XYZ file of N, CA, C and O in Angstrom:
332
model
N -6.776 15.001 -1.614
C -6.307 13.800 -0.935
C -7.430 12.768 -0.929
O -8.570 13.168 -0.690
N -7.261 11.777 -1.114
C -7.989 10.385 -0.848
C -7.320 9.385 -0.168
O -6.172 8.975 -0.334
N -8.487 8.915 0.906
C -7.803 7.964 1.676
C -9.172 6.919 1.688
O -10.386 7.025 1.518
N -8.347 6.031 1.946
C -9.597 4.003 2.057
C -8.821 3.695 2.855
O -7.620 3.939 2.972
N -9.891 2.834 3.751
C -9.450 1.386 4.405
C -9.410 0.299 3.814
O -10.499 -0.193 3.519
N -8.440 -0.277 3.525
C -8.350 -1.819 3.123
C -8.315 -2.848 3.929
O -7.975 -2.733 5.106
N -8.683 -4.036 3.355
C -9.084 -5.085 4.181
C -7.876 -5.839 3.139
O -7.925 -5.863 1.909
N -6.964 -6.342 3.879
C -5.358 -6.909 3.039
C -5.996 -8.273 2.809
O -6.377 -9.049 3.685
N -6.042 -8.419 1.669
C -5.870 -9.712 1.361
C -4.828 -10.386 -0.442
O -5.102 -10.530 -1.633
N -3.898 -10.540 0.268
C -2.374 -10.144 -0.653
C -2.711 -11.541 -1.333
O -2.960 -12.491 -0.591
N -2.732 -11.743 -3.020
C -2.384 -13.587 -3.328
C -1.703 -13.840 -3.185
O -0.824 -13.032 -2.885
N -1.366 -15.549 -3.273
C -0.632 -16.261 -3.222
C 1.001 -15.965 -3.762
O 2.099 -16.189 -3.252
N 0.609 -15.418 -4.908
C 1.824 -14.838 -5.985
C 2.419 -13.449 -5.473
O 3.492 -13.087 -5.955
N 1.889 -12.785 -4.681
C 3.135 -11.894 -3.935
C 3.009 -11.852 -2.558
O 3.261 -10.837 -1.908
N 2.433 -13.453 -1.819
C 3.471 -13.297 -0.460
C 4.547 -13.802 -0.092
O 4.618 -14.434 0.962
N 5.767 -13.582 -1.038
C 6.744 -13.982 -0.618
C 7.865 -12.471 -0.740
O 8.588 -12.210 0.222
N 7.881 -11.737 -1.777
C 8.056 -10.593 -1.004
C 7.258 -9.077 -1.579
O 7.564 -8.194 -2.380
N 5.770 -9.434 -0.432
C 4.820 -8.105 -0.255
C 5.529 -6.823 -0.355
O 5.219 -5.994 -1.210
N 6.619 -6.608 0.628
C 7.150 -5.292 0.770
C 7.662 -4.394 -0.652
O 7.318 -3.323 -1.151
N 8.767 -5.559 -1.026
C 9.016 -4.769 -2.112
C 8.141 -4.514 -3.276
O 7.997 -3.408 -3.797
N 7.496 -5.742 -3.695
C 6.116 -5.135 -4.795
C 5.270 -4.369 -4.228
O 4.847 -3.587 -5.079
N 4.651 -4.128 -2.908
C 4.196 -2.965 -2.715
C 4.718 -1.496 -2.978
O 4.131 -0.635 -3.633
N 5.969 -1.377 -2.323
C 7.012 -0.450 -2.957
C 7.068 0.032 -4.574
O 6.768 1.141 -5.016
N 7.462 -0.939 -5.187
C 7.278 -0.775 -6.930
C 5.866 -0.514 -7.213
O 5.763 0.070 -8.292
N 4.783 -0.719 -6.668
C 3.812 -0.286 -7.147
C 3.494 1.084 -6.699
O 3.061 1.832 -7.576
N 3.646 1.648 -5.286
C 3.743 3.067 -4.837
C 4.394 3.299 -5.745
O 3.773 3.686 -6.735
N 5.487 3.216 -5.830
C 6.188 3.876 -6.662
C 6.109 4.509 -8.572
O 6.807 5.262 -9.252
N 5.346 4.009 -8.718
C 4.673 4.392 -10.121
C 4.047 5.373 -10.241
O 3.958 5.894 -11.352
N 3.375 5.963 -9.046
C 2.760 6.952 -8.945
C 3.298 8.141 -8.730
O 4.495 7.883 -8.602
N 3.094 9.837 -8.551
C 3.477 10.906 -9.224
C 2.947 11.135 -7.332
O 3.595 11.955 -6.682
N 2.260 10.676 -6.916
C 1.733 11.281 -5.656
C 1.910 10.731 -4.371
O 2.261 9.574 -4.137
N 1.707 11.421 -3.726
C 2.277 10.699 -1.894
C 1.873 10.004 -1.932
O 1.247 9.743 -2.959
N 1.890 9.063 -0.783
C 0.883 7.652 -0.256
C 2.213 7.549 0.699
O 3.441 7.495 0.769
N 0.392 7.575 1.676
C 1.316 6.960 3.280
C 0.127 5.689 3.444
O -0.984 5.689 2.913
N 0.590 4.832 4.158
C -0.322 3.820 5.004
C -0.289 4.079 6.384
O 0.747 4.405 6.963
N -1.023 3.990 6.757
C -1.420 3.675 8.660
C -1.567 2.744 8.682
O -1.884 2.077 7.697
N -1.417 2.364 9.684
C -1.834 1.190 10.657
C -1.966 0.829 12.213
O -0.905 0.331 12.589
N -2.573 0.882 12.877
C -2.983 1.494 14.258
C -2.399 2.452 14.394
O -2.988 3.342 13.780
N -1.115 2.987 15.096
C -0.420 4.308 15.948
C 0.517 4.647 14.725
O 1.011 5.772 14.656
N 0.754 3.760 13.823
C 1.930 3.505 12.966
C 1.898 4.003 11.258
O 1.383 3.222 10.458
N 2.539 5.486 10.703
C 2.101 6.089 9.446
C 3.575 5.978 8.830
O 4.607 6.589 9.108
N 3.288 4.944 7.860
C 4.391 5.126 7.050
C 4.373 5.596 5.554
O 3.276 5.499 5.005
N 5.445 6.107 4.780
C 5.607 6.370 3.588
C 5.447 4.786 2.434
O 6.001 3.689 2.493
N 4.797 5.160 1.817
C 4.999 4.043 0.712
C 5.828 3.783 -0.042
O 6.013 2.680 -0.557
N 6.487 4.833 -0.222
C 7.194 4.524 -1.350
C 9.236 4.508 -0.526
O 10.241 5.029 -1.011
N 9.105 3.774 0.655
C 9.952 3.749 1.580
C 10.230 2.328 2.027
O 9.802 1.773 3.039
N 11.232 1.715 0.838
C 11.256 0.054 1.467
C 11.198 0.180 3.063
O 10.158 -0.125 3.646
N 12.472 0.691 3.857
C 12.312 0.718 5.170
C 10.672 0.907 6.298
O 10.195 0.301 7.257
N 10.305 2.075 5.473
C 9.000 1.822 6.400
C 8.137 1.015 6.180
O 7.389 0.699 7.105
N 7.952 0.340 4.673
C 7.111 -1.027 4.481
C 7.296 -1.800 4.752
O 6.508 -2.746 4.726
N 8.497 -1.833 5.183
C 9.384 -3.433 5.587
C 9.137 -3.395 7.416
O 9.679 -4.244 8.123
N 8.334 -2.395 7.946
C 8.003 -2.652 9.345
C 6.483 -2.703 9.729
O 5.819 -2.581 10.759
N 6.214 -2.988 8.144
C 4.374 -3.586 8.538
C 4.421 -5.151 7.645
O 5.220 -5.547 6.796
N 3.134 -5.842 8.283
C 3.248 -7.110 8.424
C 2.508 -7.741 7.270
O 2.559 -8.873 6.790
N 1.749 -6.577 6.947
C 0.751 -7.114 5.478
C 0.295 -8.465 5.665
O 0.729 -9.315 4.887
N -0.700 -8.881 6.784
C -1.049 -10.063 6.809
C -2.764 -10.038 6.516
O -3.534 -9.109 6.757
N -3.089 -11.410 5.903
C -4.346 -11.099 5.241
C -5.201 -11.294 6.400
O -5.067 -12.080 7.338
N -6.434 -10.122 6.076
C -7.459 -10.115 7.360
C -7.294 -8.861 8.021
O -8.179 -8.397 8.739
N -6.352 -8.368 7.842
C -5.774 -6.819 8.704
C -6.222 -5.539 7.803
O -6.264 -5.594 6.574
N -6.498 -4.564 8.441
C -7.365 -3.461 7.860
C -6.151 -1.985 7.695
O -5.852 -1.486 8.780
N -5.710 -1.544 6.843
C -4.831 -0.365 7.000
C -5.582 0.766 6.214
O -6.546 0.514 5.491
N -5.101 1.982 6.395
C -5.826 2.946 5.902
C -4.426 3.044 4.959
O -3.330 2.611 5.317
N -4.741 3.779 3.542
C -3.984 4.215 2.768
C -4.645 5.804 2.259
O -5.786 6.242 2.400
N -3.422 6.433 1.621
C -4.069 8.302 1.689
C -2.805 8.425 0.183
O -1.598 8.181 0.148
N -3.391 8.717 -0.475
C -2.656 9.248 -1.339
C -3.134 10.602 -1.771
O -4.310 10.953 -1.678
N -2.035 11.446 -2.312
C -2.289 13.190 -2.941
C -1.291 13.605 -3.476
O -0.160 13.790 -3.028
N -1.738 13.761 -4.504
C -1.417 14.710 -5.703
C -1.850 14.510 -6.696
O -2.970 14.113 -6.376
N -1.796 14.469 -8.153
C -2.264 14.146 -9.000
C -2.759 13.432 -9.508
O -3.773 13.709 -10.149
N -2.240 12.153 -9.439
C -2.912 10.508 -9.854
C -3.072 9.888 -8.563
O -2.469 8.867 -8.232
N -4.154 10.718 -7.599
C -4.276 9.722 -6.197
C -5.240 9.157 -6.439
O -5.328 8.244 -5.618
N -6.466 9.139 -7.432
C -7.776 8.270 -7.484
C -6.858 7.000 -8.196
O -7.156 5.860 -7.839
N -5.676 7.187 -9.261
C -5.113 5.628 -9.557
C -4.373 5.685 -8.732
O -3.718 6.227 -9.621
N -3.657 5.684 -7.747
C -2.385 5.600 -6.629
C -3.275 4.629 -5.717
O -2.958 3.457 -5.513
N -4.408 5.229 -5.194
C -5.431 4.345 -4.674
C -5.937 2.994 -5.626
O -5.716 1.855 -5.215
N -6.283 3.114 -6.273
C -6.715 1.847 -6.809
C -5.417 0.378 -7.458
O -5.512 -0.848 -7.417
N -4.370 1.268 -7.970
C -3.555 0.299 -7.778
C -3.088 -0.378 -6.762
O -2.640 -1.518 -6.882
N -3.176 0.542 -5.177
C -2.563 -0.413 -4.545
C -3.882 -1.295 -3.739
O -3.855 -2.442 -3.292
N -5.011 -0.295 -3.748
C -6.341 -2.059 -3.586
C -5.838 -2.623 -4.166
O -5.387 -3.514 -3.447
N -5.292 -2.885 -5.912
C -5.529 -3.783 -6.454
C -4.497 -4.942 -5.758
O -4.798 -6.073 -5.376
N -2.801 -4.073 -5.718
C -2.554 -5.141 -4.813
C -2.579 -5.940 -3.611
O -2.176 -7.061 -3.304
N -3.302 -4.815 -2.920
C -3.474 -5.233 -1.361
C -5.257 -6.218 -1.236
O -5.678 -6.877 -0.285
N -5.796 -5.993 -2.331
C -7.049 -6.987 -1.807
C -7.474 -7.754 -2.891
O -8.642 -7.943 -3.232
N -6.193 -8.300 -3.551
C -6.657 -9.309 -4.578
C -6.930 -10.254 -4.031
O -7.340 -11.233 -4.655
């Protein structure tokens, strides 16, 4: 398992809808990924539970991915969460 804290900082070009390209990008991957966020652990690859975090830039979430491709599961979604 691997998990990071990210520091969200989403571009211009996907804040209009974060949730679901976050989603499609979990989703590429072969391995879990949950996010936290204070009290709050959701599945990634779960429009519904992404669609009840706020992804606003400046905000810090932990992400955990495991199984096979969690060192890229992790880095793709830095890539989208702190471009």
């Amino acid at each position: 398992m691997v998990t990071k804290t990210m520091k969200i900082n989403i571009s211009p070009e996907a804040e209009q809808r974060p949730a679901a390209m976050f989603v499609q990008i979990a989703s590429k991957y072969e391995s879990s990924i949950h996010v936290k966020t204070g009290t709050k652990k959701i599945n990634a690859k779960s429009i519904m539970g992404v669609m009840t975090l706020t992804f606003d830039n400046g905000e810090e979430v932990e992400v955990s991915a495991n199984g096979r491709d969690e060192s890229e599961a992790i880095a793709g979604i830095e890539k989208f969460l702190c471009s």
